[in-house]
mmCIF file of C-alpha atoms in Angstrom:
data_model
loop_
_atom_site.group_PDB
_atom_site.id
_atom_site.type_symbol
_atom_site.label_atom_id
_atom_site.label_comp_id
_atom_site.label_asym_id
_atom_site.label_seq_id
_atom_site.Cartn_x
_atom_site.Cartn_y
_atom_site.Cartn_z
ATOM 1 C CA UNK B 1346 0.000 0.000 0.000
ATOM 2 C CA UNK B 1347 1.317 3.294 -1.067
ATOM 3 C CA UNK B 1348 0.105 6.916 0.517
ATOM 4 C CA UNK B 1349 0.836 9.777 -1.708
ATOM 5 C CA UNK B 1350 0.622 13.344 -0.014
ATOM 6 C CA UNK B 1351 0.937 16.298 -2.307
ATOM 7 C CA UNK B 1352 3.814 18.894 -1.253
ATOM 8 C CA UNK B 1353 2.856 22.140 0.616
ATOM 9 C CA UNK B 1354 -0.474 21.188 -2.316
ATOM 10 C CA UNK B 1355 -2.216 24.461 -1.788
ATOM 11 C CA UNK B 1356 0.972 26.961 -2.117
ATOM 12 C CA UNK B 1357 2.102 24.508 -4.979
ATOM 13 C CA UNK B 1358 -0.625 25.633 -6.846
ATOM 14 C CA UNK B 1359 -0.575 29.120 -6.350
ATOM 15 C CA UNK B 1360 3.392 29.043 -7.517
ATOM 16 C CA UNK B 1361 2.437 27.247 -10.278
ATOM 17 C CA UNK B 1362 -0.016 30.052 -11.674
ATOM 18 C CA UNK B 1363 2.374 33.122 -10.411
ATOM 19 C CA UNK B 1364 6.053 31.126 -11.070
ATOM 20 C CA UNK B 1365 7.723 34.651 -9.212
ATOM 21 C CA UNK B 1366 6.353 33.462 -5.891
ATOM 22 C CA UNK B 1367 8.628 30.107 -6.064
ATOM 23 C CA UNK B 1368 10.926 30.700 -2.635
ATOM 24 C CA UNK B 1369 9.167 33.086 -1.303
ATOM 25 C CA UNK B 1370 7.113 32.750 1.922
ATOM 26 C CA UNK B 1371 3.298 32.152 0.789
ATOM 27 C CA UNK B 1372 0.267 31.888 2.885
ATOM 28 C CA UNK B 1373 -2.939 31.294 1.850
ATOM 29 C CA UNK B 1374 -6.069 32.012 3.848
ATOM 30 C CA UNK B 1375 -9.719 33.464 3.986
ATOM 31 C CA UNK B 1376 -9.946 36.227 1.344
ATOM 32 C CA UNK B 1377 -6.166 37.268 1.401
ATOM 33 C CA UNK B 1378 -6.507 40.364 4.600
ATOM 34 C CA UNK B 1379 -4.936 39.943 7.409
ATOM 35 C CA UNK B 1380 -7.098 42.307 8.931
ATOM 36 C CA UNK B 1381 -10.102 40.208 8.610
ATOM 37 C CA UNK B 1382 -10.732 36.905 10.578
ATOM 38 C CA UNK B 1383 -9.866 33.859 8.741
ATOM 39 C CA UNK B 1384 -7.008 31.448 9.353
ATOM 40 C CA UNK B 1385 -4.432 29.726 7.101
ATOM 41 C CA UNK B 1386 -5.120 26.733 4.856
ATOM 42 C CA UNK B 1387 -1.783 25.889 3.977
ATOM 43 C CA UNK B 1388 1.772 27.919 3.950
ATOM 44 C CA UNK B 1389 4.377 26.898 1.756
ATOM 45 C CA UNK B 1390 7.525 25.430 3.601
ATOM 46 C CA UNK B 1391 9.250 28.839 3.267
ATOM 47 C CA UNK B 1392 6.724 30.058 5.723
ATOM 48 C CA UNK B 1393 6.410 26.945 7.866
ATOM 49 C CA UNK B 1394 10.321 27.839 8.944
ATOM 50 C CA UNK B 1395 8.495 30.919 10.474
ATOM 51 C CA UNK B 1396 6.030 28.924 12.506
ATOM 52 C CA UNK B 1397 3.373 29.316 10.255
ATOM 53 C CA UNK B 1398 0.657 26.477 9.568
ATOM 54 C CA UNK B 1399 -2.524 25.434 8.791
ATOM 55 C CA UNK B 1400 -5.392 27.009 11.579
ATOM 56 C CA UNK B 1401 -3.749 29.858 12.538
ATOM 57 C CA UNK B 1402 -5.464 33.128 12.353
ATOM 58 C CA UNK B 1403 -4.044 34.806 9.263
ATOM 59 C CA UNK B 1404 -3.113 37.921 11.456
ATOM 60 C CA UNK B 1405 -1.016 36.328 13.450
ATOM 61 C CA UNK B 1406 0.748 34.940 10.579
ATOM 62 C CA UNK B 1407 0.883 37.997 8.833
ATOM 63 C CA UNK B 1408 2.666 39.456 12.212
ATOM 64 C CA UNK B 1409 5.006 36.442 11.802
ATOM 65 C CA UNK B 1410 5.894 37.457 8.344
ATOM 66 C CA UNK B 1411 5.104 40.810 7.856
ATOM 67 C CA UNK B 1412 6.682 40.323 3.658
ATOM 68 C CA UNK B 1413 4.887 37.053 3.076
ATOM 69 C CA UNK B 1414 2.573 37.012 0.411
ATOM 70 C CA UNK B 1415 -1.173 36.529 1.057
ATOM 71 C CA UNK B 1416 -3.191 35.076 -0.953
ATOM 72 C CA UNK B 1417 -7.454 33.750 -0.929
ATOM 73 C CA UNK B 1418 -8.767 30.375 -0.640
ATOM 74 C CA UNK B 1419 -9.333 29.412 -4.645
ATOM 75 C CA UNK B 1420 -11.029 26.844 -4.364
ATOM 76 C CA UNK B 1421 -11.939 25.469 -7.881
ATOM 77 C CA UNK B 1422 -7.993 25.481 -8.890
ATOM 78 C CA UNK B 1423 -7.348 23.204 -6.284
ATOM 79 C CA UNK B 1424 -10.289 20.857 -6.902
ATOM 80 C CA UNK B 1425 -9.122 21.269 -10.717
ATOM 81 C CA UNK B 1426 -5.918 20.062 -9.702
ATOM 82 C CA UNK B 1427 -6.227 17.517 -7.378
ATOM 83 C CA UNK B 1428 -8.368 16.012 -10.164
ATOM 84 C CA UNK B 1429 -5.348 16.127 -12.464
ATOM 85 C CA UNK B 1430 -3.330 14.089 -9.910
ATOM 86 C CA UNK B 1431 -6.253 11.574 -8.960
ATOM 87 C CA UNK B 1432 -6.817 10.815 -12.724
ATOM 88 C CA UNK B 1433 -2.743 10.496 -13.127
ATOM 89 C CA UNK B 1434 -2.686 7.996 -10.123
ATOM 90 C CA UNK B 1435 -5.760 5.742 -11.209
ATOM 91 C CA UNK B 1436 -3.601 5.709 -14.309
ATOM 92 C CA UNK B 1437 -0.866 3.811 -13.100
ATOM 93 C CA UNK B 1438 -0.568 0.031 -13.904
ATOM 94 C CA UNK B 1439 -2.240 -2.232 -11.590
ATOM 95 C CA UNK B 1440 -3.274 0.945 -9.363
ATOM 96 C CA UNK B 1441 -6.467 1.011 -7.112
ATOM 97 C CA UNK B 1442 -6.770 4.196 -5.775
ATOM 98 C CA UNK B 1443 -8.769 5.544 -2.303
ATOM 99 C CA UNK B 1444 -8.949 9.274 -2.203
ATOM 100 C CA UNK B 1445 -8.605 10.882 1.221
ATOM 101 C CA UNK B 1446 -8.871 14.349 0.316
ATOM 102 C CA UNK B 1447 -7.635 17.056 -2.136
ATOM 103 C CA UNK B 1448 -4.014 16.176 -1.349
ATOM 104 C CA UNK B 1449 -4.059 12.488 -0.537
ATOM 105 C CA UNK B 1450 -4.930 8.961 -1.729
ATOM 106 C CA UNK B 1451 -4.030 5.448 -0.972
ATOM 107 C CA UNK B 1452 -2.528 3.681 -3.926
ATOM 108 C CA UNK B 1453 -2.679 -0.305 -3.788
ATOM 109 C CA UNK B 1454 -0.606 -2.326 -6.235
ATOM 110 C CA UNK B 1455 0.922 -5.443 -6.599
ATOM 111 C CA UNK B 1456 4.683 -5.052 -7.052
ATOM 112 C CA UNK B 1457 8.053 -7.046 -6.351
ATOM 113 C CA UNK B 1458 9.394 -3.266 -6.025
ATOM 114 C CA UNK B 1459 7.549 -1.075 -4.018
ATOM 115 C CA UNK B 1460 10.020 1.897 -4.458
ATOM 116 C CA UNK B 1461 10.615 1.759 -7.733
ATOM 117 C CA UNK B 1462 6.635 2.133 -8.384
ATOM 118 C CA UNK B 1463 6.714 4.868 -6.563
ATOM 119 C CA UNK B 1464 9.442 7.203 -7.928
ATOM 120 C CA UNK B 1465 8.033 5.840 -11.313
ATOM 121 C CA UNK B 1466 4.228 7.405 -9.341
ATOM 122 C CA UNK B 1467 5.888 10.550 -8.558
ATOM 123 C CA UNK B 1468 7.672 11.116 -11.585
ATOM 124 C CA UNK B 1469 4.090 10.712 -13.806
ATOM 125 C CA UNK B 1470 2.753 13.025 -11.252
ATOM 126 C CA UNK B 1471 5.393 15.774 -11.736
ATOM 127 C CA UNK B 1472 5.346 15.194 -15.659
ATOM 128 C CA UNK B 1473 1.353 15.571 -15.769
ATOM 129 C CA UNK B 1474 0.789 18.202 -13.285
ATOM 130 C CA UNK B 1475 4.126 19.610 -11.916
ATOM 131 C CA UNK B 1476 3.399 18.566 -8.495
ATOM 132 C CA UNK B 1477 5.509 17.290 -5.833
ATOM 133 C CA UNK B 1478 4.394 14.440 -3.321
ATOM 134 C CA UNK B 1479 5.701 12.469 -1.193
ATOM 135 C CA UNK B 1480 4.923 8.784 -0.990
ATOM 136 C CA UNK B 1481 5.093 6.232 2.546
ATOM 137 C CA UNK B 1482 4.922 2.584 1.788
ATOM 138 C CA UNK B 1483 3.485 0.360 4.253
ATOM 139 C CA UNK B 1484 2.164 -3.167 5.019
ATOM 140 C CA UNK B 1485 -0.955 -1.332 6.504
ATOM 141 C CA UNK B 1486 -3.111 2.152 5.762
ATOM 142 C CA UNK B 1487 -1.759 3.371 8.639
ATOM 143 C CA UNK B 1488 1.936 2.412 8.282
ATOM 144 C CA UNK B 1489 1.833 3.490 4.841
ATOM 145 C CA UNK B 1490 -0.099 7.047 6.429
ATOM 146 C CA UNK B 1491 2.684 7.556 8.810
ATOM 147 C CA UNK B 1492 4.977 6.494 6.460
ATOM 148 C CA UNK B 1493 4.957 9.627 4.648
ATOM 149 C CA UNK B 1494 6.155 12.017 7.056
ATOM 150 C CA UNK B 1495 9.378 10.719 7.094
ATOM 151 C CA UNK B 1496 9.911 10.867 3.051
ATOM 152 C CA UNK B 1497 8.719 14.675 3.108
ATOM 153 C CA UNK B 1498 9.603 16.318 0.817
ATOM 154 C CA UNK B 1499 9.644 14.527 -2.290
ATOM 155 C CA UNK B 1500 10.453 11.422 -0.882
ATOM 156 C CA UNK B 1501 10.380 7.776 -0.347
ATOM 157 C CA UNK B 1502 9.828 5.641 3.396
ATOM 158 C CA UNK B 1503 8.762 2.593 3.723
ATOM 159 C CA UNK B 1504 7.123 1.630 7.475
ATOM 160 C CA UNK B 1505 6.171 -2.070 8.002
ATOM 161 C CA UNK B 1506 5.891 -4.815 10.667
ATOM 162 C CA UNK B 1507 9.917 -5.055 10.558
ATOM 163 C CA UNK B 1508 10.492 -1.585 11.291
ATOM 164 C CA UNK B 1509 7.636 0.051 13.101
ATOM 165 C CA UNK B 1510 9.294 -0.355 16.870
ATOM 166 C CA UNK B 1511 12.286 0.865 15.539
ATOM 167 C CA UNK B 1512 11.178 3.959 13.814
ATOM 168 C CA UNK B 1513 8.411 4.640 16.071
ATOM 169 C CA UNK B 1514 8.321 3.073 19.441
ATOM 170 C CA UNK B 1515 10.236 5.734 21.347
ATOM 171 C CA UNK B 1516 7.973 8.513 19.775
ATOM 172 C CA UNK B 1517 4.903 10.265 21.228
ATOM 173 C CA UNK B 1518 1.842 8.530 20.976
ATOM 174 C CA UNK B 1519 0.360 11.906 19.287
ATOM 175 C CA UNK B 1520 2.528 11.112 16.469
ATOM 176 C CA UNK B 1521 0.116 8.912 15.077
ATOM 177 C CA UNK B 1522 -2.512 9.119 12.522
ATOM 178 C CA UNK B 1523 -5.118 9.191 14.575
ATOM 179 C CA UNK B 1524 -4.098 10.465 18.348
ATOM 180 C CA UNK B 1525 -4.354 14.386 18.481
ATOM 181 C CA UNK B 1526 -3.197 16.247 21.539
ATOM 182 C CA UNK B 1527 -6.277 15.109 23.605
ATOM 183 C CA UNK B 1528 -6.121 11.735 23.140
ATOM 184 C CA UNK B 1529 -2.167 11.413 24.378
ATOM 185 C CA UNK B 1530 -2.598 13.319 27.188
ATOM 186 C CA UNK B 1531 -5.287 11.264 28.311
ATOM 187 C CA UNK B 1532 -3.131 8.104 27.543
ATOM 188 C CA UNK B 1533 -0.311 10.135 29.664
ATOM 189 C CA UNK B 1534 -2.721 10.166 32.662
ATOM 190 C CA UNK B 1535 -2.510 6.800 32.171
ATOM 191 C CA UNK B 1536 1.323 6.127 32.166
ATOM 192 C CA UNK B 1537 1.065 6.249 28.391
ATOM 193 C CA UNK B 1538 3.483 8.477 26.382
ATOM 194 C CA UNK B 1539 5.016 6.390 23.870
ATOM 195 C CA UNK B 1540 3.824 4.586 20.570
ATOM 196 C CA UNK B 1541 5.964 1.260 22.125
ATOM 197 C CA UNK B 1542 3.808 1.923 25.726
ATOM 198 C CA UNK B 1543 0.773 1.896 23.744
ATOM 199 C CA UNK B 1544 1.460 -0.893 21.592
ATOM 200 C CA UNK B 1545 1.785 -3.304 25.115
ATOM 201 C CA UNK B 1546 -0.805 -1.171 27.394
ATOM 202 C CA UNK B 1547 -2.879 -3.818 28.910
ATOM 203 C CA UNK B 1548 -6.301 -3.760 27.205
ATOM 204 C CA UNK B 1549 -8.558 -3.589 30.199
ATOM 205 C CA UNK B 1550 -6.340 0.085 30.996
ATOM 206 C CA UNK B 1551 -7.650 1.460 27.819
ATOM 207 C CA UNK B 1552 -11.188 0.456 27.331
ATOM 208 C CA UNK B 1553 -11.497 1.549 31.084
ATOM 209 C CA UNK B 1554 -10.397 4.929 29.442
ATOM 210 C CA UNK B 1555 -12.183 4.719 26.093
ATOM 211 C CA UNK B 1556 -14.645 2.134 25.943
ATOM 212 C CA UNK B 1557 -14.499 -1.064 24.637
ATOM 213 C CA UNK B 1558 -14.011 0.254 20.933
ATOM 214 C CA UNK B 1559 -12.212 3.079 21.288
ATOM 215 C CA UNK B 1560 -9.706 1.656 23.783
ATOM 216 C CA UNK B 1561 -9.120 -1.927 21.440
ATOM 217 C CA UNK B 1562 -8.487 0.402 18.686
ATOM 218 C CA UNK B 1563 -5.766 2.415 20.093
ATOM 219 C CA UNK B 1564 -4.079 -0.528 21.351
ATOM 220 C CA UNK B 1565 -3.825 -1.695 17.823
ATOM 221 C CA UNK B 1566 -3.220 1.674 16.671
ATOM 222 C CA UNK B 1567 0.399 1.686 18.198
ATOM 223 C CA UNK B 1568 1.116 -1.450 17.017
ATOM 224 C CA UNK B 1569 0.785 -0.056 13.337
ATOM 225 C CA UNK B 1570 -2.119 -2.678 12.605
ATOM 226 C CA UNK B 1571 -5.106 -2.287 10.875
ATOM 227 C CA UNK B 1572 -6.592 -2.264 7.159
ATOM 228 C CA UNK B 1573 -4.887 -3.678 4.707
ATOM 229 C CA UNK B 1574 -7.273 -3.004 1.764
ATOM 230 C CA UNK B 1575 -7.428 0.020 -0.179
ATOM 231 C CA UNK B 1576 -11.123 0.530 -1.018
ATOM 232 C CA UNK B 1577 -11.791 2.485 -4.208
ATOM 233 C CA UNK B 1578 -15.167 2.318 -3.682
ATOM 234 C CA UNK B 1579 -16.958 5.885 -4.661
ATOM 235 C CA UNK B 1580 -17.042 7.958 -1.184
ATOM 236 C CA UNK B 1581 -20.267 9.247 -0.261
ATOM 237 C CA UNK B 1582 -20.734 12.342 1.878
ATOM 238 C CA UNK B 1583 -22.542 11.185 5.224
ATOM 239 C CA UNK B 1584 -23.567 15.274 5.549
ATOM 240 C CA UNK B 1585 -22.946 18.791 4.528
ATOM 241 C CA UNK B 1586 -21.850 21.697 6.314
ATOM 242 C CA UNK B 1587 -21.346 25.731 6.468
ATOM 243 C CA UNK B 1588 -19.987 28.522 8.191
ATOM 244 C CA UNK B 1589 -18.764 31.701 8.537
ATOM 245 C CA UNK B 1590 -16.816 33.919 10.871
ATOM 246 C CA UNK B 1591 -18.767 37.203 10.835
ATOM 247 C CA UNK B 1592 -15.907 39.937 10.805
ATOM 248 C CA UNK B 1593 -17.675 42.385 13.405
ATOM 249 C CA UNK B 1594 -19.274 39.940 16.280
ATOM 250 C CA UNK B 1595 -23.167 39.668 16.152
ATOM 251 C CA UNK B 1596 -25.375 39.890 18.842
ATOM 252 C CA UNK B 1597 -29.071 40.733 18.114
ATOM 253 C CA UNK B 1598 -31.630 37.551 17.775
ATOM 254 C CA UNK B 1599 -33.075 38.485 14.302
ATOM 255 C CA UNK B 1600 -28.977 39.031 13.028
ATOM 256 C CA UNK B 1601 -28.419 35.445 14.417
ATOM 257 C CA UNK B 1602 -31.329 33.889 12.938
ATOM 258 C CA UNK B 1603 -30.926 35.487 9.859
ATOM 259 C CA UNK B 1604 -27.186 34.541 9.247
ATOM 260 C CA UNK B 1605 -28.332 31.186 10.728
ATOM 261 C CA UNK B 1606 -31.174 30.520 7.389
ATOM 262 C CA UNK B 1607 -28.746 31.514 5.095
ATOM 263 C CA UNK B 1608 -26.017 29.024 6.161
ATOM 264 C CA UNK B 1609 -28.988 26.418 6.067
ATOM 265 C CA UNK B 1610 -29.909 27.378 2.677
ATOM 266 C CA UNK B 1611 -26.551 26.923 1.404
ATOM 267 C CA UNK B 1612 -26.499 23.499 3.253
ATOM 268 C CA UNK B 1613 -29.944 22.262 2.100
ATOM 269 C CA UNK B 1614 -29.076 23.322 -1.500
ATOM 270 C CA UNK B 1615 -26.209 20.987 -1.685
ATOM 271 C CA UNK B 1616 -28.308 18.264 0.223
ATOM 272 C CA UNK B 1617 -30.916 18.696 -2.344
ATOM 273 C CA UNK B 1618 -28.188 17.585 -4.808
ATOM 274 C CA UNK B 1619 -28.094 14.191 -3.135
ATOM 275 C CA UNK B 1620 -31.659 13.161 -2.983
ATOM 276 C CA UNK B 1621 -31.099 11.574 0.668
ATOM 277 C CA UNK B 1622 -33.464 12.559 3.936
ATOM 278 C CA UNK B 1623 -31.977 14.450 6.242
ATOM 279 C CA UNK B 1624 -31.675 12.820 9.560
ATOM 280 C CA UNK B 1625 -29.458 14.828 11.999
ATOM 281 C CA UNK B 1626 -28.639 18.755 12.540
ATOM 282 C CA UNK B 1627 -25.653 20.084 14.236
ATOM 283 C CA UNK B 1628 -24.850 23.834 15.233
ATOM 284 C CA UNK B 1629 -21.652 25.433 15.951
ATOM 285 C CA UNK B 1630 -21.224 28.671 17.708
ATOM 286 C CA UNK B 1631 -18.289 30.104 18.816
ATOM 287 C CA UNK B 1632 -18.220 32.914 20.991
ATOM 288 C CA UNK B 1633 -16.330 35.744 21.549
ATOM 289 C CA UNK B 1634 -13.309 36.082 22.344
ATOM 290 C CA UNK B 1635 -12.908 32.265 20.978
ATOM 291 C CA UNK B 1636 -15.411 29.598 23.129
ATOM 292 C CA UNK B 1637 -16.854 27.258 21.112
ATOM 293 C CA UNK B 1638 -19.801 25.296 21.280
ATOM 294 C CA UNK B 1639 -21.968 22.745 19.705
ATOM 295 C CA UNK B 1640 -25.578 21.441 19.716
ATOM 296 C CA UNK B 1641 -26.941 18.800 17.738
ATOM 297 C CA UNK B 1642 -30.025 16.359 17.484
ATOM 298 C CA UNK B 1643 -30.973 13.575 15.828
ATOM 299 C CA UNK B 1644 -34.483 13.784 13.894
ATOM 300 C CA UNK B 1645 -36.842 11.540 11.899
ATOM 301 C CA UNK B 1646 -35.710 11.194 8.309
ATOM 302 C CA UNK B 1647 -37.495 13.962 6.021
ATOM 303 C CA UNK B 1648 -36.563 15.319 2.787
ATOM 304 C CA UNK B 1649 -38.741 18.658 3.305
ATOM 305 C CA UNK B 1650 -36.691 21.612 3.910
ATOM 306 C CA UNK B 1651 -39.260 23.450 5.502
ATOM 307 C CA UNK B 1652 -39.366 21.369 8.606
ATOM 308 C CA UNK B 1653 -35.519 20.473 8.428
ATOM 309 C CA UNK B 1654 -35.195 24.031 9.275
ATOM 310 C CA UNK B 1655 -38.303 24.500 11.603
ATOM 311 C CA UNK B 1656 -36.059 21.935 13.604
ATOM 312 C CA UNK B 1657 -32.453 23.745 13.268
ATOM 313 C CA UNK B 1658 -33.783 26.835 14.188
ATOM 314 C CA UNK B 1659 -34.695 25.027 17.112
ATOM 315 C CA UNK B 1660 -31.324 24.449 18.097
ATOM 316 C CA UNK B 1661 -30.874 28.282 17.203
ATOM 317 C CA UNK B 1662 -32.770 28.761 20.381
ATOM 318 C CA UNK B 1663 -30.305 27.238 22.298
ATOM 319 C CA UNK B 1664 -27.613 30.253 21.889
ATOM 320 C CA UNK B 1665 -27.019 32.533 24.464
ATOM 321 C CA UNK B 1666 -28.925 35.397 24.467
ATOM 322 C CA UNK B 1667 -26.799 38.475 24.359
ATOM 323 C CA UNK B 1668 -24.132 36.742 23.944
ATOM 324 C CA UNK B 1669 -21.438 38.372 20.925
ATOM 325 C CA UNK B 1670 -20.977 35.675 18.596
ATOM 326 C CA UNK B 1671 -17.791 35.657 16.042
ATOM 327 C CA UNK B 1672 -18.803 32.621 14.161
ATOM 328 C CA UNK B 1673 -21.825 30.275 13.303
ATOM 329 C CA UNK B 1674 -21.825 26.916 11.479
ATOM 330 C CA UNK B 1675 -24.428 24.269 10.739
ATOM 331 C CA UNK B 1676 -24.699 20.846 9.545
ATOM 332 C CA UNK B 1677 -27.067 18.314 8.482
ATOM 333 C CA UNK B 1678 -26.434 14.947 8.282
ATOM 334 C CA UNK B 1679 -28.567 12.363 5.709
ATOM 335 C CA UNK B 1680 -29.439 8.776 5.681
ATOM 336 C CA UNK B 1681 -26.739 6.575 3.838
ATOM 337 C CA UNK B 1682 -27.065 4.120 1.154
ATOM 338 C CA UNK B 1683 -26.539 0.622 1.282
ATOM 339 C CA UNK B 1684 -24.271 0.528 -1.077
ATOM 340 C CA UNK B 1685 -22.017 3.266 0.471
ATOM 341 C CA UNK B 1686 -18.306 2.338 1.747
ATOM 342 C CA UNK B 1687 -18.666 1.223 5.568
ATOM 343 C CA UNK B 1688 -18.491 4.026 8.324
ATOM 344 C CA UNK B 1689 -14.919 3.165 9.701
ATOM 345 C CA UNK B 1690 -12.054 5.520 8.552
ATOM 346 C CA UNK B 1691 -8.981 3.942 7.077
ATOM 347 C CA UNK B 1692 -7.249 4.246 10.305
ATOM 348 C CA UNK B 1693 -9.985 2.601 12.937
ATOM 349 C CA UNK B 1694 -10.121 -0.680 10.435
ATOM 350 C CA UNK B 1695 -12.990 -2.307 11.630
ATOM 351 C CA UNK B 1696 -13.922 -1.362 14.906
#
């Protein structure tokens, strides 16, 4: 199983439509002002030497390079793109490809030489689109996943059963795909802080902690087990979701409501597009200076908009009155067919 990550993908782009930015420290976020809320998407990896990355708010980024160059989310060239790449991978001989995102796919193949399929991979990549990736080759998704970060940039790793304890037993357990910086301090509470720790954690320790699922799963997680399938089935959105940061905070009912339909409108528009009921809502508000919060609710399947949003304005109630709100979100989930791909991620197998 190969993963291939495009390069700083975002900033790539944007170099390859204005060639004079190439070295130069670019960030990418919101509509291009730092003097409007909106955080990074990507910064290329002359930035990223600044401290610069993904989530930060684009003023603070602009502070930490006051001559990088700022540019707006675009989003069509990078869906344009990343359909270059995905159509160069499928390409390959023998390929079966899982898409993860705009900037990532699983490639499984059948191959005496691993490595050499994937320089030949990145090499058809750079000759079709210009684009960089790197590529981790593992005996699982998620040793393949990890894999990666150790051949950026442009290069080749290959993690399996052989080599995992050696490469990553003495690391953090939030180094894997999979365990943010919640998750390992919780396992730290438990005596927990490296990948080899978690790999031989008694089982009973962690579904005490997680639950039955949960805990099994990160057990096997830092042993670098898991799926060894790459599924090409066709993914199928299990929801959709919008929001915005306002860029004065709002307070007044009618201004929440209001900003609240429109959101939904966009949202029902594009579930409209899928012919599926909806069946769950979700709201996120975030509060100024920066609390955020989140209601949802589960409700009978319907595919008429007018009570879907009779029942999300309900959870509109639910905000604080008079509170100043600097950002409002909403999703709604819909039914799934039976023929969609199962509900696990790559990287929880089949739990």
């Amino acid at each position: 199983m190969l993963h291939v990550d495009l390069d700083q993908f975002i900033a790539a782009v944007e170099v390859l439509r204005n060639p004079e930015l190439a070295g130069r420290p670019v960030i990418v976020g919101g509509r291009g002002d730092p003097t409007e809320r909106a955080v990074v998407s990507t910064a290329s990896y002359e930035a990223r030497r600044f401290g610069v990355g993904s989530g930060m708010p684009l003023r603070i980024a602009a502070r930490k390079i006051p001559d990088a160059v700022i540019l707006p989310v675009d989003a069509p060239a990078y869906l344009a793109a990343s359909d270059e790449v995905m159509t160069t991978l499928r390409a390959q001989p023998g390929a079966v490809v899982q898409v993860l995102g705009w900037d990532e796919a699983f490639v499984g193949v059948k191959t005496e030489d691993p490595e050499g399929y994937a320089r030949r991979l990145q090499q058809a990549v750079l000759e079709r689109t210009r684009l960089h990736c790197s590529i981790g080759i593992g005996d699982t998704l998620v040793r393949a996943k990890i894999a990666t970060g150790f051949g950026k940039p442009r290069g080749v790793f290959r993690l399996t059963a052989e080599n995992w304890r050696e490469v990553m037993g003495d690391r953090p357990t939030k180094e894997l795909w999979g365990v943010g910086s919640k998750v390992s301090k919780r396992l730290a509470l438990l005596g927990i802080h490296t990948v080899a720790e978690l790999a031989a954690a008694e089982p009973a320790l962690l579904t005490g902690e997680f639950g039955p699922k949960m805990g099994l799963w990160y057990r096997q997680l830092g042993r670098g087990d898991g799926a060894t399938v790459v599924d090409d089935t066709p993914w199928v959105p299990r929801g959709h979701s919008k929001e915005t940061t306002f860029q004065a905070d709002i307070v007044d009912p009618s201004e929440v409501e209001r900003a609240a339909r429109a959101l939904l409108d966009q949202v029902l528009d594009e579930v409209a597009t899928d012919d599926r009921p909806v069946v769950g809502l979700g709201l996120k508000v975030r509060y100024a200076p920066f609390v955020t919060k989140t209601f949802t609710k589960k409700i009978p399947a319907t595919a008429d908009r007018d009570a879907v949003i009779e029942r999300a304005l309900e959870l509109v109630a639910k905000i604080e009155p008079g509170r100043p709100i600097r950002l409002l979100g909403v999703r709604a989930e819909m039914a799934m067919p039976g023929d969609a791909r199962e509900g696990h991620t790559p990287t929880r197998s089949g739990w």
